[in-house]
PDB file of C-alpha atoms in Angstrom:
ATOM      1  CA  UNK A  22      81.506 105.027   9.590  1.00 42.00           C
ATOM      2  CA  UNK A  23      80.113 104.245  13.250  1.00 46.00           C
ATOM      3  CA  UNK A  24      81.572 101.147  14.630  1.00 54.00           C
ATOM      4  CA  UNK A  25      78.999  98.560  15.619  1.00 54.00           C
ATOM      5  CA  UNK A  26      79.028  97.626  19.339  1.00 58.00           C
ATOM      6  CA  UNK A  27      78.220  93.943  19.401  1.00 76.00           C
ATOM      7  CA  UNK A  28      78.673  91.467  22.511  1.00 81.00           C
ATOM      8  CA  UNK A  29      80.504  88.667  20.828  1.00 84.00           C
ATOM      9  CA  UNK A  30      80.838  85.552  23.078  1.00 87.00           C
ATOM     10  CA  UNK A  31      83.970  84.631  25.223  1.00 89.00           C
ATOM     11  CA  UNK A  32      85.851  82.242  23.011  1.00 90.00           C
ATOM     12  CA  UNK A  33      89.486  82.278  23.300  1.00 93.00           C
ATOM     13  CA  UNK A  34      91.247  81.251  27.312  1.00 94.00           C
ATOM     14  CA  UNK A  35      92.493  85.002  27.396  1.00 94.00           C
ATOM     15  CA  UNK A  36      88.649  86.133  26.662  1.00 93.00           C
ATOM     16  CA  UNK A  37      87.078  84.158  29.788  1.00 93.00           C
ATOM     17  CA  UNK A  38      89.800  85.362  31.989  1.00 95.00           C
ATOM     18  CA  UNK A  39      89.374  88.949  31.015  1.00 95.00           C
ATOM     19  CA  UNK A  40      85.059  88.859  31.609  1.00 93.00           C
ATOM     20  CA  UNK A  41      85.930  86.585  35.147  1.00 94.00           C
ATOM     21  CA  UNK A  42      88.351  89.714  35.719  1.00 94.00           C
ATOM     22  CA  UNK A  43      86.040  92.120  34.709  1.00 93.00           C
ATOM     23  CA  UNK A  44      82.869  90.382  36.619  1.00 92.00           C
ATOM     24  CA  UNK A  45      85.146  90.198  40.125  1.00 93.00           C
ATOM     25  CA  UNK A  46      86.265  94.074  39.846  1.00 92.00           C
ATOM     26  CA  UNK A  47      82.396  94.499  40.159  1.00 91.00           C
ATOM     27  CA  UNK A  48      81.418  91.946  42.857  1.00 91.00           C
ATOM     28  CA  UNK A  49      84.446  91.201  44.439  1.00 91.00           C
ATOM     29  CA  UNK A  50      86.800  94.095  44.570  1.00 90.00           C
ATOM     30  CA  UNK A  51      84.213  96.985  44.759  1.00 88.00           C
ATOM     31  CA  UNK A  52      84.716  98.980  41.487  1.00 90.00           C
ATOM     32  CA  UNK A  53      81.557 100.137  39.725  1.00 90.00           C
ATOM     33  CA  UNK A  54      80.672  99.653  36.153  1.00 92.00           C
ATOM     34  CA  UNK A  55      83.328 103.499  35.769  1.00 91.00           C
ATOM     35  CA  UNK A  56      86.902 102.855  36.521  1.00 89.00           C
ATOM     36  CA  UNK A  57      88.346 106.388  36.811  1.00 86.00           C
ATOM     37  CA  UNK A  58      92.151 105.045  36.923  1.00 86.00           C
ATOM     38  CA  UNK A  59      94.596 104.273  34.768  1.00 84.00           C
ATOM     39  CA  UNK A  60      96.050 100.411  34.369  1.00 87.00           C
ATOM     40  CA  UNK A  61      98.875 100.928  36.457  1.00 89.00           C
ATOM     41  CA  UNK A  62      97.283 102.366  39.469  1.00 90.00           C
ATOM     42  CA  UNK A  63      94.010  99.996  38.985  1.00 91.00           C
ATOM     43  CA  UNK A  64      96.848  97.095  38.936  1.00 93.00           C
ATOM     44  CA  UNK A  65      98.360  98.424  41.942  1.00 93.00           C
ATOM     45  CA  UNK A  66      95.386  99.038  44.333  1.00 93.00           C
ATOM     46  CA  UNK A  67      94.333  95.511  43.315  1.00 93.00           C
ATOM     47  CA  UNK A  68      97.639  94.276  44.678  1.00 95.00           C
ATOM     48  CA  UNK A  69      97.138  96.410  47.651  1.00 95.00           C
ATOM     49  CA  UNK A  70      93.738  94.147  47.685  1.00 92.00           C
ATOM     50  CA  UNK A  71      96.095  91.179  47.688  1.00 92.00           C
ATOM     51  CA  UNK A  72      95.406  90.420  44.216  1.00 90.00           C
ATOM     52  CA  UNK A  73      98.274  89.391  42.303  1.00 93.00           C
ATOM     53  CA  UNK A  74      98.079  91.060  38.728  1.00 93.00           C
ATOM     54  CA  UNK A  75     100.774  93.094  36.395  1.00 93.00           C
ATOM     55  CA  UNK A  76      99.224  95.788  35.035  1.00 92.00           C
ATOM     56  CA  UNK A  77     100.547  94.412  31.659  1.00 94.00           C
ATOM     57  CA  UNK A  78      97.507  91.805  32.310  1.00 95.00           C
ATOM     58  CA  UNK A  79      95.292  94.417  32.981  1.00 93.00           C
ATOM     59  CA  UNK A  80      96.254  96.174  29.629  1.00 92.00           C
ATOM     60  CA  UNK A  81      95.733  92.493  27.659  1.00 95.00           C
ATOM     61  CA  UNK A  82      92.570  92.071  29.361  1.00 95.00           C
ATOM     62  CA  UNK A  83      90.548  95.035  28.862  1.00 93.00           C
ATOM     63  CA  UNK A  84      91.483  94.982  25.376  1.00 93.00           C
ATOM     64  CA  UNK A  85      90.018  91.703  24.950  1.00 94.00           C
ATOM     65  CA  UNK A  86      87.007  93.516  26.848  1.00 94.00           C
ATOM     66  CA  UNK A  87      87.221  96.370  24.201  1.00 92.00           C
ATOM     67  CA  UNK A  88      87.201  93.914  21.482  1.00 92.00           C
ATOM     68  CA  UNK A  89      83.761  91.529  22.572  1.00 92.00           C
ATOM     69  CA  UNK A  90      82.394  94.759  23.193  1.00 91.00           C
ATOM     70  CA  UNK A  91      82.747  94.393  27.074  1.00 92.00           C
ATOM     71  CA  UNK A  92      84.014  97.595  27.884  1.00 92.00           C
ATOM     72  CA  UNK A  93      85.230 100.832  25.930  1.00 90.00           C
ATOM     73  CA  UNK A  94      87.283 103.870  27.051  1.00 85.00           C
ATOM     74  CA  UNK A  95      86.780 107.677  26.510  1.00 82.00           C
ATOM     75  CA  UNK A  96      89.822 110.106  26.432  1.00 78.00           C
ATOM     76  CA  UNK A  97      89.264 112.747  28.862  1.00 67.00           C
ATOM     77  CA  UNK A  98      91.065 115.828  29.502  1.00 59.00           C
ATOM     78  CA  UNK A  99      94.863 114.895  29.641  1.00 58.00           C
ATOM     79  CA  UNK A 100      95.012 115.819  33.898  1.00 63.00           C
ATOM     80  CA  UNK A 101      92.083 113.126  34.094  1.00 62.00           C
ATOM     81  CA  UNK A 102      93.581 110.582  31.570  1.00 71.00           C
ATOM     82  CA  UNK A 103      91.139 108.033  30.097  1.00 78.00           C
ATOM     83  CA  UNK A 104      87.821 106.511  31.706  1.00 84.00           C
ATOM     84  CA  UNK A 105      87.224 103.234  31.473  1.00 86.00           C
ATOM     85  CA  UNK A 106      83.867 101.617  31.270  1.00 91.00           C
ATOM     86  CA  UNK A 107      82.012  98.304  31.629  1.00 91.00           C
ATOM     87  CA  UNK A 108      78.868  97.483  29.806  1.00 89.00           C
ATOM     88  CA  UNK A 109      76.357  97.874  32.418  1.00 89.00           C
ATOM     89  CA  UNK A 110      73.811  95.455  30.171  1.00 88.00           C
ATOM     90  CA  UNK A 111      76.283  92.653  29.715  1.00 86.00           C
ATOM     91  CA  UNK A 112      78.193  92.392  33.125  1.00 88.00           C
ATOM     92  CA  UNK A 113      74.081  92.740  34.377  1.00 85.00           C
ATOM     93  CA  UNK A 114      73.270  89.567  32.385  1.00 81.00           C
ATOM     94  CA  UNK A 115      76.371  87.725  33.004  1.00 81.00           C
ATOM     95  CA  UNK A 116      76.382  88.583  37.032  1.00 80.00           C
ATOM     96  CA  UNK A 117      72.427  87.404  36.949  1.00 79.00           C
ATOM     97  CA  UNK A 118      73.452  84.201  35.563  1.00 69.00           C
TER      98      UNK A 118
END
């Protein structure tokens, strides 16, 4: 069975911080809508950005992404790791708002 990609609303504190994350690696920090790095080094040139975040956080937060349907990652091949990706239509909306 395909799983159905729907945009739920932010509801819970952890959900808001993770699409105000997500929203300030795009207009803020630089990063496109492809984040070719893994949590740990994503955590770490943020702190390099003077951003102070754990990659633990980063881990909670884009899996609160994953779960509204914010975000999704694809398993490349294992020297590349995993590709993460932001929902272009959603972050769109949200950053037009």
């Amino acid at each position: 069975m395909a799983k159905e990609n729907r945009l739920t609303k932010p509801s819970t504190i952890q959900e808001k911080r993770a699409v105000q994350f997500a929203v300030d690696l795009l207009t803020k920090h630089g990063y496109g809508y492809t984040i070719p790095v893994g949590f740990v080094e994503l955590s770490n040139e943020l702190n390099e950005k003077g951003v102070k975040i754990s990659f633990m956080t980063v881990i909670t937060y884009w899996k609160a992404l994953e779960r509204m349907g914010y975000a999704t990652r694809e398993m490349g091949a294992r020297i590349n790791g995993v590709t993460h990706k932001l929902n272009r239509y959603a972050f769109q909306k949200l950053i037009q708002q």
